[in-house]
Structures are given as structure tokens and as C-alpha cells.
Coordinates of C-alpha atoms and ligand atoms in Angstrom, one line a residue:
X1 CA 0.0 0.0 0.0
X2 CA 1.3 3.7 -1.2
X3 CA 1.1 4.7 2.6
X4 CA 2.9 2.1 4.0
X5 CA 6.1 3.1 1.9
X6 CA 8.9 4.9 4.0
X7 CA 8.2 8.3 3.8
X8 CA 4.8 8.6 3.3
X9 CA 3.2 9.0 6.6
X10 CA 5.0 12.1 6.3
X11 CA 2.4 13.1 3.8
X12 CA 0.2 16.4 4.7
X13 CA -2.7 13.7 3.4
X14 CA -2.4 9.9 3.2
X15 CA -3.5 8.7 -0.3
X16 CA -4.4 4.4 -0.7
X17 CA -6.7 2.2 -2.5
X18 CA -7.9 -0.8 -0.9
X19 CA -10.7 -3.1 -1.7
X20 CA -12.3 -0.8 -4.7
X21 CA -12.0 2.0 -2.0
X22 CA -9.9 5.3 -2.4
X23 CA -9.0 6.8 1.2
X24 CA -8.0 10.2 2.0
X25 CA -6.3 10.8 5.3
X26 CA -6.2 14.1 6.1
X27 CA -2.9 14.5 8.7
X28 CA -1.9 17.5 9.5
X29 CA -2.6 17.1 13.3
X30 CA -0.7 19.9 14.2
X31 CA -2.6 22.6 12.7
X32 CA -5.9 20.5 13.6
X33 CA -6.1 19.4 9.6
X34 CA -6.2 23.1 8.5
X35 CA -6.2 23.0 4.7
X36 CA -3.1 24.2 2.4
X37 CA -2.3 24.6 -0.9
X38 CA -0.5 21.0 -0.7
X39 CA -3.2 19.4 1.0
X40 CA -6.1 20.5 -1.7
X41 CA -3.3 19.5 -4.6
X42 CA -3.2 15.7 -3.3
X43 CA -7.2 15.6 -3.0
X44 CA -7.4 17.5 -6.5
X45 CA -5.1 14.7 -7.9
X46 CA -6.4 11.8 -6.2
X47 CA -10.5 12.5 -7.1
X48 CA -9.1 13.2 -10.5
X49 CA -7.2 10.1 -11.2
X50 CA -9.9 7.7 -8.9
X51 CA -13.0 8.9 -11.2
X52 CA -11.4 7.3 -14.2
X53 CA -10.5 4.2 -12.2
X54 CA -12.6 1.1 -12.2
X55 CA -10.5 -0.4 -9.4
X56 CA -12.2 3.0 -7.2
X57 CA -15.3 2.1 -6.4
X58 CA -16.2 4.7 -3.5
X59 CA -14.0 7.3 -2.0
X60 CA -13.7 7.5 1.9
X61 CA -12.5 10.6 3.4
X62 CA -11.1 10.7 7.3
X63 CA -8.5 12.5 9.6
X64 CA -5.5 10.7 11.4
X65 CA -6.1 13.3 14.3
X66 CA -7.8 11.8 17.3
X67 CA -8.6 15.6 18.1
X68 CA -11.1 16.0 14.7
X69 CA -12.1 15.9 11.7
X70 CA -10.4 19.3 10.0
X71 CA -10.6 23.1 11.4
X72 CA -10.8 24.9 8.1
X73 CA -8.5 26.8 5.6
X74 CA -4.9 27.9 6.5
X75 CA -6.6 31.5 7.1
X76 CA -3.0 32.3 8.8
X77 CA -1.2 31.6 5.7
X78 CA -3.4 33.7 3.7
X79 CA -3.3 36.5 6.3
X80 CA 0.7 36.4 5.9
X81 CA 0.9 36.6 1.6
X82 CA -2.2 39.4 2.1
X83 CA 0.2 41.1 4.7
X84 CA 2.7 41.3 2.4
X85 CA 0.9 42.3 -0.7
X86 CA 0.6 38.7 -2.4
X87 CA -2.9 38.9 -2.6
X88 CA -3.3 36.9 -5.9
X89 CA -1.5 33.7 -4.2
X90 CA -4.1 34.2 -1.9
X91 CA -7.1 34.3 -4.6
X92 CA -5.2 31.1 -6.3
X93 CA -5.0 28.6 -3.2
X94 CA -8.7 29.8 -2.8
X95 CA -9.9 29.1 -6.6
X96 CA -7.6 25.8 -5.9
X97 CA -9.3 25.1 -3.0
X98 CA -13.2 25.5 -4.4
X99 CA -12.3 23.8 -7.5
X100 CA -11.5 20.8 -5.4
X101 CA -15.0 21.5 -3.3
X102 CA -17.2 21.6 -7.0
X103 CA -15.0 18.5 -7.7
X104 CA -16.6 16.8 -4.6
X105 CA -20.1 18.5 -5.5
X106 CA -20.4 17.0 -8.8
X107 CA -18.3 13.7 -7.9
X108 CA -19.6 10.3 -10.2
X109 CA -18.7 7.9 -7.4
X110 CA -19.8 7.6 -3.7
X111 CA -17.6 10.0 -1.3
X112 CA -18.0 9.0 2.4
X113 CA -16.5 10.9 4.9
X114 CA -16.0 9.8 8.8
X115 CA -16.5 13.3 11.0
X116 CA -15.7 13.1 14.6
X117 CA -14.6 16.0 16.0
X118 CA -14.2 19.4 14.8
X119 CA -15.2 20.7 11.4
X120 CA -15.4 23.9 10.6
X121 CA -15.2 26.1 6.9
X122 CA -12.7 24.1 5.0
X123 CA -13.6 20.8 6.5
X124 CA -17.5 21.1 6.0
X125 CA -16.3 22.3 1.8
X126 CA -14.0 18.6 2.1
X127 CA -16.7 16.8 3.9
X128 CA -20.6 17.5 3.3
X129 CA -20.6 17.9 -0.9
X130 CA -20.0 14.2 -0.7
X131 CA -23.0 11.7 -0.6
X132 CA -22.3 10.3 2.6
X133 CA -21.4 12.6 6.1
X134 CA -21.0 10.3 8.6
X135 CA -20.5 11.3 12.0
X136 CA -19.9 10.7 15.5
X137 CA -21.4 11.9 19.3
X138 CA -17.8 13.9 18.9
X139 CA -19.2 15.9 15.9
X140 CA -19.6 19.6 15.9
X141 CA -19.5 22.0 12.6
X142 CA -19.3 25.4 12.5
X143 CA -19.1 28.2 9.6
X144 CA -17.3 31.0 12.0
X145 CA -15.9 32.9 9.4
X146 CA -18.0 36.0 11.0
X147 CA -15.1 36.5 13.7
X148 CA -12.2 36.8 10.9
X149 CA -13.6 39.3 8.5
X150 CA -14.5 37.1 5.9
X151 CA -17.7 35.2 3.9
X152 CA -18.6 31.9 4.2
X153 CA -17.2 29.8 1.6
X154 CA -16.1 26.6 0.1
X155 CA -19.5 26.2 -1.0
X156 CA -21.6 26.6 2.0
X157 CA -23.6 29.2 0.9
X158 CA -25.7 26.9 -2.0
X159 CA -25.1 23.4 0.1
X160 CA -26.2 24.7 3.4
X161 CA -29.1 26.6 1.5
X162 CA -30.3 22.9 -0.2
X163 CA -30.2 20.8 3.1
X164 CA -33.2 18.9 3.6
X165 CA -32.7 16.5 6.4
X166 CA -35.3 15.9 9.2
X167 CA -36.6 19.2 8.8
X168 CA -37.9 18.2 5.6
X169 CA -37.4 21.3 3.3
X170 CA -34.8 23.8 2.3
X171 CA -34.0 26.9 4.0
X172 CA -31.7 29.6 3.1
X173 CA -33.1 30.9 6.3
X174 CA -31.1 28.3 8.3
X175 CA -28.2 29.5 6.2
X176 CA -27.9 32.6 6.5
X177 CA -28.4 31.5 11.1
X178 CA -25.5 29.1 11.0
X179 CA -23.3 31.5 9.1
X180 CA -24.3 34.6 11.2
X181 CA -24.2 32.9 14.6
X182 CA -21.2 30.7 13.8
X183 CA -24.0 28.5 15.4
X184 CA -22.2 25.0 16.8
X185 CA -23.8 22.8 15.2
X186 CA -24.1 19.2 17.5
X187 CA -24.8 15.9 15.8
X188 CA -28.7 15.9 16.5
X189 CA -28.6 19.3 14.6
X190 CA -26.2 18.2 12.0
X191 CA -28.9 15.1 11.5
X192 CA -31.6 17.5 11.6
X193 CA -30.3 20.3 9.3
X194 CA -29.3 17.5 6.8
X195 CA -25.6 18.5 7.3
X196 CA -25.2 14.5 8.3
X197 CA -26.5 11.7 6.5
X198 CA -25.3 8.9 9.6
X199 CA -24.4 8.5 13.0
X200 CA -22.2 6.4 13.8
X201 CA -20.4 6.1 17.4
X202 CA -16.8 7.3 17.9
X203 CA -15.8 3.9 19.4
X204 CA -17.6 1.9 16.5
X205 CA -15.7 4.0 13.7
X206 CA -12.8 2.2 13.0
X207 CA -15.2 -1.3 12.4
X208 CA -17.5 0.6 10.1
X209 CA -14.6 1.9 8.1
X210 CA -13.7 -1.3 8.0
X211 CA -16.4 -2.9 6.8
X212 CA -17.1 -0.4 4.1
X213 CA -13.8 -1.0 2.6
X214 CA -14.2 -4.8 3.0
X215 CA -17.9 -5.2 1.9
X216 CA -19.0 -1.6 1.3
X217 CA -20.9 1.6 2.1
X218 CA -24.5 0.2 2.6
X219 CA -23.5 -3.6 4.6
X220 CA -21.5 -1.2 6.8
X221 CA -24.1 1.2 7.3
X222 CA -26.7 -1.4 7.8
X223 CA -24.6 -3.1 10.7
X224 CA -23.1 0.0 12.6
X225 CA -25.7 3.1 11.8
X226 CA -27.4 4.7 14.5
X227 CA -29.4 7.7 16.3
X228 CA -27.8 10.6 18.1
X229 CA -28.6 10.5 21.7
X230 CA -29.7 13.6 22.4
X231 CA -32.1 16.2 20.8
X232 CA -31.3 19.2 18.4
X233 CA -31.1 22.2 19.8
X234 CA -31.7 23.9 16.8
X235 CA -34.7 22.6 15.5
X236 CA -36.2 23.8 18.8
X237 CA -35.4 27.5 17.0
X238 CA -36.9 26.2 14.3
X239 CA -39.7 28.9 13.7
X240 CA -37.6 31.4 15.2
X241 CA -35.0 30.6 12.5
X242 CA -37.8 31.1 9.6
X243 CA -39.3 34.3 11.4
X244 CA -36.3 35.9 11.7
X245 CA -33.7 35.1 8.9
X246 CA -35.9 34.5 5.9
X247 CA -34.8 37.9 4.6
X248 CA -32.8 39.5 1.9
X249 CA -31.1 41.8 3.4
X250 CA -29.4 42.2 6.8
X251 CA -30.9 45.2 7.7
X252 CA -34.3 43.1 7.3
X253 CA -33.3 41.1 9.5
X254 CA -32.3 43.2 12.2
X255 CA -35.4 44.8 12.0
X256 CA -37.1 41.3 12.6
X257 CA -35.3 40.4 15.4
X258 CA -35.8 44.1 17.0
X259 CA -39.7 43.0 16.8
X260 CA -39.5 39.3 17.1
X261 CA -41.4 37.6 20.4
X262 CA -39.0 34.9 21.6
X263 CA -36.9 37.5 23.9
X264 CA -34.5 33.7 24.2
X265 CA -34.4 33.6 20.6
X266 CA -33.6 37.3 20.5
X267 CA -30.9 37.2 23.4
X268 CA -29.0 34.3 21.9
X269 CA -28.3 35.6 18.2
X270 CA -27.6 39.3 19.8
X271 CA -25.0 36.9 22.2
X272 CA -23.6 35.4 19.0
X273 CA -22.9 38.5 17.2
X274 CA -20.6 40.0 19.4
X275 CA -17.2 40.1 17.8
X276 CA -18.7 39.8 14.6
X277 CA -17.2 41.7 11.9
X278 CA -20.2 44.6 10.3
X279 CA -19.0 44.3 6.4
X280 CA -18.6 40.4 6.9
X281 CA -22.5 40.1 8.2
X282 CA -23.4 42.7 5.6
X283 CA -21.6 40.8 3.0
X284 CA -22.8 37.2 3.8
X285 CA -26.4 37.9 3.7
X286 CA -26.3 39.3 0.1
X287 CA -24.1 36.2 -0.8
X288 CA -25.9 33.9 0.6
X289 CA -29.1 35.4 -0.4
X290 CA -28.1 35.0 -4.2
X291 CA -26.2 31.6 -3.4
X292 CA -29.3 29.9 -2.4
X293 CA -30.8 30.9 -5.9
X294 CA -27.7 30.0 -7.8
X295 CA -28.2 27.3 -10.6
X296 CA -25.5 24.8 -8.9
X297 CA -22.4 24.6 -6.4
X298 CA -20.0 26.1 -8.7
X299 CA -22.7 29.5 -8.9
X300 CA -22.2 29.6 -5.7
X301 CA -18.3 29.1 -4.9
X302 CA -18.0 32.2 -8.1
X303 CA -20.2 34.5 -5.6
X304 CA -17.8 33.6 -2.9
X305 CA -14.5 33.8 -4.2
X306 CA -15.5 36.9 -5.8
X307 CA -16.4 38.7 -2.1
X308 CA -13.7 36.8 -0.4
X309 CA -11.1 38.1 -2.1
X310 CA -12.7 41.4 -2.2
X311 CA -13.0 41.4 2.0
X312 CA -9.4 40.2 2.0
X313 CA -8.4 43.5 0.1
X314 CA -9.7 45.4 3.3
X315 CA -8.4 45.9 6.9
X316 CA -11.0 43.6 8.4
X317 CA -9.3 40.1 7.2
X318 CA -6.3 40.8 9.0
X319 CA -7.6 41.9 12.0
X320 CA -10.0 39.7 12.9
X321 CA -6.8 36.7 11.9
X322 CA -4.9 39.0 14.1
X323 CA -7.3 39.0 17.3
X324 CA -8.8 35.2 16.4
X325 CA -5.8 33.0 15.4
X326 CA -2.7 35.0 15.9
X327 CA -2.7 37.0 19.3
X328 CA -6.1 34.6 20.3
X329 CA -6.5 38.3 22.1
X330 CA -10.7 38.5 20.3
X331 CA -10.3 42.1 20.3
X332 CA -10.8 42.8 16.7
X333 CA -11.9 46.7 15.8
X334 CA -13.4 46.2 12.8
X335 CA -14.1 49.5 10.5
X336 CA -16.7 50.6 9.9
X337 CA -18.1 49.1 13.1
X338 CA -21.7 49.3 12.9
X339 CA -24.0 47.8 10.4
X340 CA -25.6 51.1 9.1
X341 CA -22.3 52.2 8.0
X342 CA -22.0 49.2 5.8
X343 CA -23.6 49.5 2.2
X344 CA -25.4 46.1 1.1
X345 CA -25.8 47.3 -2.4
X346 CA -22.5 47.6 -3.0
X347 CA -21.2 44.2 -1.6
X348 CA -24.6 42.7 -3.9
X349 CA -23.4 44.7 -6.6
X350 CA -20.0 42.9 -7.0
X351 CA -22.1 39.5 -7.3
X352 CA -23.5 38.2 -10.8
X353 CA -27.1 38.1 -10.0
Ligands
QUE426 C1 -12.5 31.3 11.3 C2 -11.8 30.4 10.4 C3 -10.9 29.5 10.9 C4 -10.7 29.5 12.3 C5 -11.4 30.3 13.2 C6 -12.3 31.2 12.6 C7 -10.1 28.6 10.1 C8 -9.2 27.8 10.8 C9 -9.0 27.8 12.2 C10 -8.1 27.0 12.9 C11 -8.4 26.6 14.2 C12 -7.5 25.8 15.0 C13 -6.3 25.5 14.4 C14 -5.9 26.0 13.2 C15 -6.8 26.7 12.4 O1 -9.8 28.6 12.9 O2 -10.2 28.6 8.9 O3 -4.7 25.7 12.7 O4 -5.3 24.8 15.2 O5 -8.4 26.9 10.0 O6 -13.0 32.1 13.4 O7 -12.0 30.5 9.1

């Protein structure tokens, strides 16, 4: 097996084939699985040259970290090249990066991938545009690109739109929440929002991936698939969610959450969106907004590479880097600082639709 050779555990992702299944190991424990431009160029390479092979019958996805699944992009890499004026090394690990998400999006072959732990941003564009999101009572995901100065991304904006899950429709409402709130998703809400397909327990993982290499996807799923224990949090905001985020425009939204009745409801967004970046929530409701009416995945990742690398040409993306990952000080002082200051027109304007 390619791993097994000297060297290769070395590997920022661990690339091997075994019984018709192609298995990506993301192992960059260190940076908690944080994505790089090496990482998304093994993926790339391996979907590429496993969609054309018979001997690839499925394509399983995992982390060698006991600590999660994969904590998003390299945001601190970007922040450095942006500091020092290489912006368009930036914009090409990004167009790399969303590439390899549409790749996953559009994949002709089963892609299964084992979550348990974190996942946030990168890891939910590497993990939940496949057909099978497995995960564990470990589970959380999170879009908290809010905090940083940026846009939700690597897909999210159409795929988190199109859910179905238990709730049994789509909601660009519950979109534009999660990305707002950074809300943590658990695995009952994961289930519940459509975000996971299976639940599988942490200690059971290794048999299941077992068994789906050795007899495949639907046996394993058959013997070791499950419930989560306990009950979604989220779906308890449910009409809350609808009331208050089914809106075009943040300043809509505002004004329905300055009249909305669940004072809870109310309390708990107002909680989330401290520390939030202005532009960022500005931005993200006008991209998400025309996301969830985008024709397909690759619509989508255009409108967000298009305002990501616009909100990396400001202030904002470095200083909420600065106070989030770098000094860990959350003390960001975004400009402008208030959402009246920020124009939506002009961040809607930069979008195709
Ligand atoms: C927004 C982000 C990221 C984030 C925090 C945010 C992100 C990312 C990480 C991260 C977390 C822990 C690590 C690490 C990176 O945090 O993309 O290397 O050890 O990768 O608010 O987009």
C-alpha cells in the first residue's frame, strides 16, 4: 500500500486504495487538519485520477487526528501573503481550494467521509458535498468565518441553502443563522439540518470503516448506523430561525429580530454576534441570499470567491486573523463598526445576479 512506503506517513494527506475504495487521510494534526495549498493538490489529484479508475469504487474521506475531523483553511497563511501584498496567491489557493470543493459536489462515485470532532469552513467544503457525512457523538460544525472578517465559503452558501434532512425542506433561512451565529452545530442538529447523513459512534468508527472497505458503504451502514442521543437544539429554534432570517437583506433582518417575540431567541443571536465583523454580516447575507438561488455549487463558490477576495483587500481580514488565530486576544476593531455604516448594495453589486 502507497502509505505504507517509507516516507509517506509524512504526507500532509495519506493517499491508498484498498478493496475498490480510495481513502483520503487528512494528517496535519498539528494545525488540527487546517487545509493548504499541498493538501487541496493531493485531494485534487487523487478524485481526478480515482474517477477514471474502475478499481475506485467509492472514495472514503477521514482524519489521522484523534482531536477532529479538519478546522478549516490555512486563514494564517493567507493573512501572511495578504500582509505582504501577495494577494493573488491568496485568490489562487482559494480558486484551488473551491475547484477541489465543485470536484466533490459533482463527484460520479460515492464519497463517504468519517467526522468526529471538529469541522469547521474548510472541513464542512471537504466533507458535506460528498454523498455520505458520517458522524460521531464527537461531531460539531461550524461556519465562523463571521469573527475573521471574511464570507462563508467553500460552498456553504448553496449546500447549506439545499439541506433537507429531518426538517424536511430547504431553508436559506437556516443559512444565512448558521453563518451569522457561527451557530455549533451538535450531531442531532447536523442530523436535523441535513448536514449529516449517519451516526455512527466514535468507538464503533474504526469497524464501520472497516467494513465499508471490505464489503462496502450500505452492509457497513446497515450493521453500525445509529441515532444521536440527544435532541437538536436547533430545530427547537426552528420557527424562530424562519421568522427571523428568511430575509434579503441584513438590515431586514435586524429589523425582525428588533420585533420578534421569543426575547430567548432574540438574546441568543444578539450573544452570537458579538465580535462579529459589520462588512462580513453585511456581505454574507447578500451572498448567501443570491447563493441559495444559484443554478449549482460552482454559482455559488464564483459569488464567494469573488467577495472573499474582495473582504481580503480590506483591513477587516487581518484583524480579525490577528485577534482570532494569531494573538487569540478577540479584540478585533473592525471598521466601519456598525451595520448602518456598511452599504449592502455595494457588496450585492459585486455579485453576478
Ligand atoms: C475562522 C476560520 C478559521 C478558524 C477560526 C475562525 C479557520 C481555521 C481555524 C483553525 C483553528 C484551529 C487551528 C488551526 C486553524 O480557525 O479557517 O490551525 O489549530 O483553520 O474564526 O475560518
Amino acid at each position: 500500500m502507497l502509505c505504507d512506503t517509507i516516507g509517506m506517513s509524512e504526507a500532509l494527506v495519506l493517499s491508498n486504495i484498498r478493496n475498490n475504495t480510495g481513502h483520503l487521510q487528512l494528517n496535519r494534526p498539528k494545525a488540527l487538519n487546517s487545509l493548504n495549498q499541498a493538501m487541496v493538490d493531493i485531494v485534487s489529484d487523487a478524485l481526478q485520477q480515482w474517477e477514471h479508475d474502475d478499481a475506485v469504487q467509492q472514495v472514503l474521506i477521514t482524519s489521522t487526528s484523534q482531536k477532529g475531523f479538519c478546522a478549516g483553511g490555512d486563514v494564517r497563511a493567507i493573512h501572511d501573503l495578504d500582509a505582504a501584498g501577495k494577494y493573488e496567491q491568496g485568490d489562487e489557493y482559494f480558486a484551488h481550494e473551491y475547484r477541489m470543493n465543485n470536484h466533490l459536489a459533482t463527484y460520479s462515485k460515492p464519497i463517504i467521509s468519517l467526522i468526529d470532532g471538529v469541522c469547521m469552513g474548510g472541513g464542512i467544503g471537504i466533507s458535506a458535498h460528498g454523498s455520505h457525512r458520517v458522524v460521531s457523538e464527537r461531531a460539531f460544525a461550524s461556519m465562523p468565518e463571521m469573527l475573521i472578517g471574511f464570507v462563508p465559503d467553500v460552498g456553504s452558501t448553496k449546500m447549506l441553502s439545499s439541506m433537507i434532512g429531518q426538517k424536511g425542506y430547504a431553508s436559506a433561512a437556516l443559512a444565512k443563522f448558521l453563518c451569522i451565529t457561527a451557530w455549533r452545530m451538535s450531531p442531532a442538529d447536523m442530523f436535523w439540518a441535513g448536514f449529516a447523513t449517519h451516526f455512527v459512534p466514535s468507538a464503533e468508527l474504526e469497524a464501520f470503516s472497516d467494513m465499508l472497505q471490505a464489503e462496502g458503504i450500505d452492509a457497513a451502514l446497515e450493521q453500525y448506523a445509529s441515532q444521536p442521543e440527544q435532541e437538536s437544539e436547533l430545530a427547537r429554534y426552528e420557527d424562530s430561525i424562519q421568522a427571523v432570517f428568511d430575509q434579503p437583506h441584513w438590515s431586514d433582518i435586524e429589523a425582525a429580530l428588533q420585533q420578534h417575540e421569543d426575547e430567548a431567541f432574540v438574546r441568543m443571536v444578539r450573544k452570537h454576534l458579538q465580535g462579529t465583523c459589520p462588512t462580513s454580516v453585511v456581505a454574507a447575507i447578500e451572498l448567501i441570499d443570491a447563493s441559495a438561488r444559484a443554478k449549482d455549487v460552482r454559482e455559488a463558490l464564483d459569488n464567494e470567491l469573488i467577495m472573499g477576495n474582495a473582504l481580503r483587500r480590506t483591513p477587516n481580514f487581518q484583524e480579525g486573523v490577528r485577534a482570532v488565530l494569531i494573538d487569540k486576544t478577540k479584540d478585533a476593531h473592525f471598521v466601519p463598526d456598525s451595520y448602518e455604516q456598511v452599504d449592502a448594495a455595494e457588496y450585492r453589486a459585486l455579485l453576478g445576479s
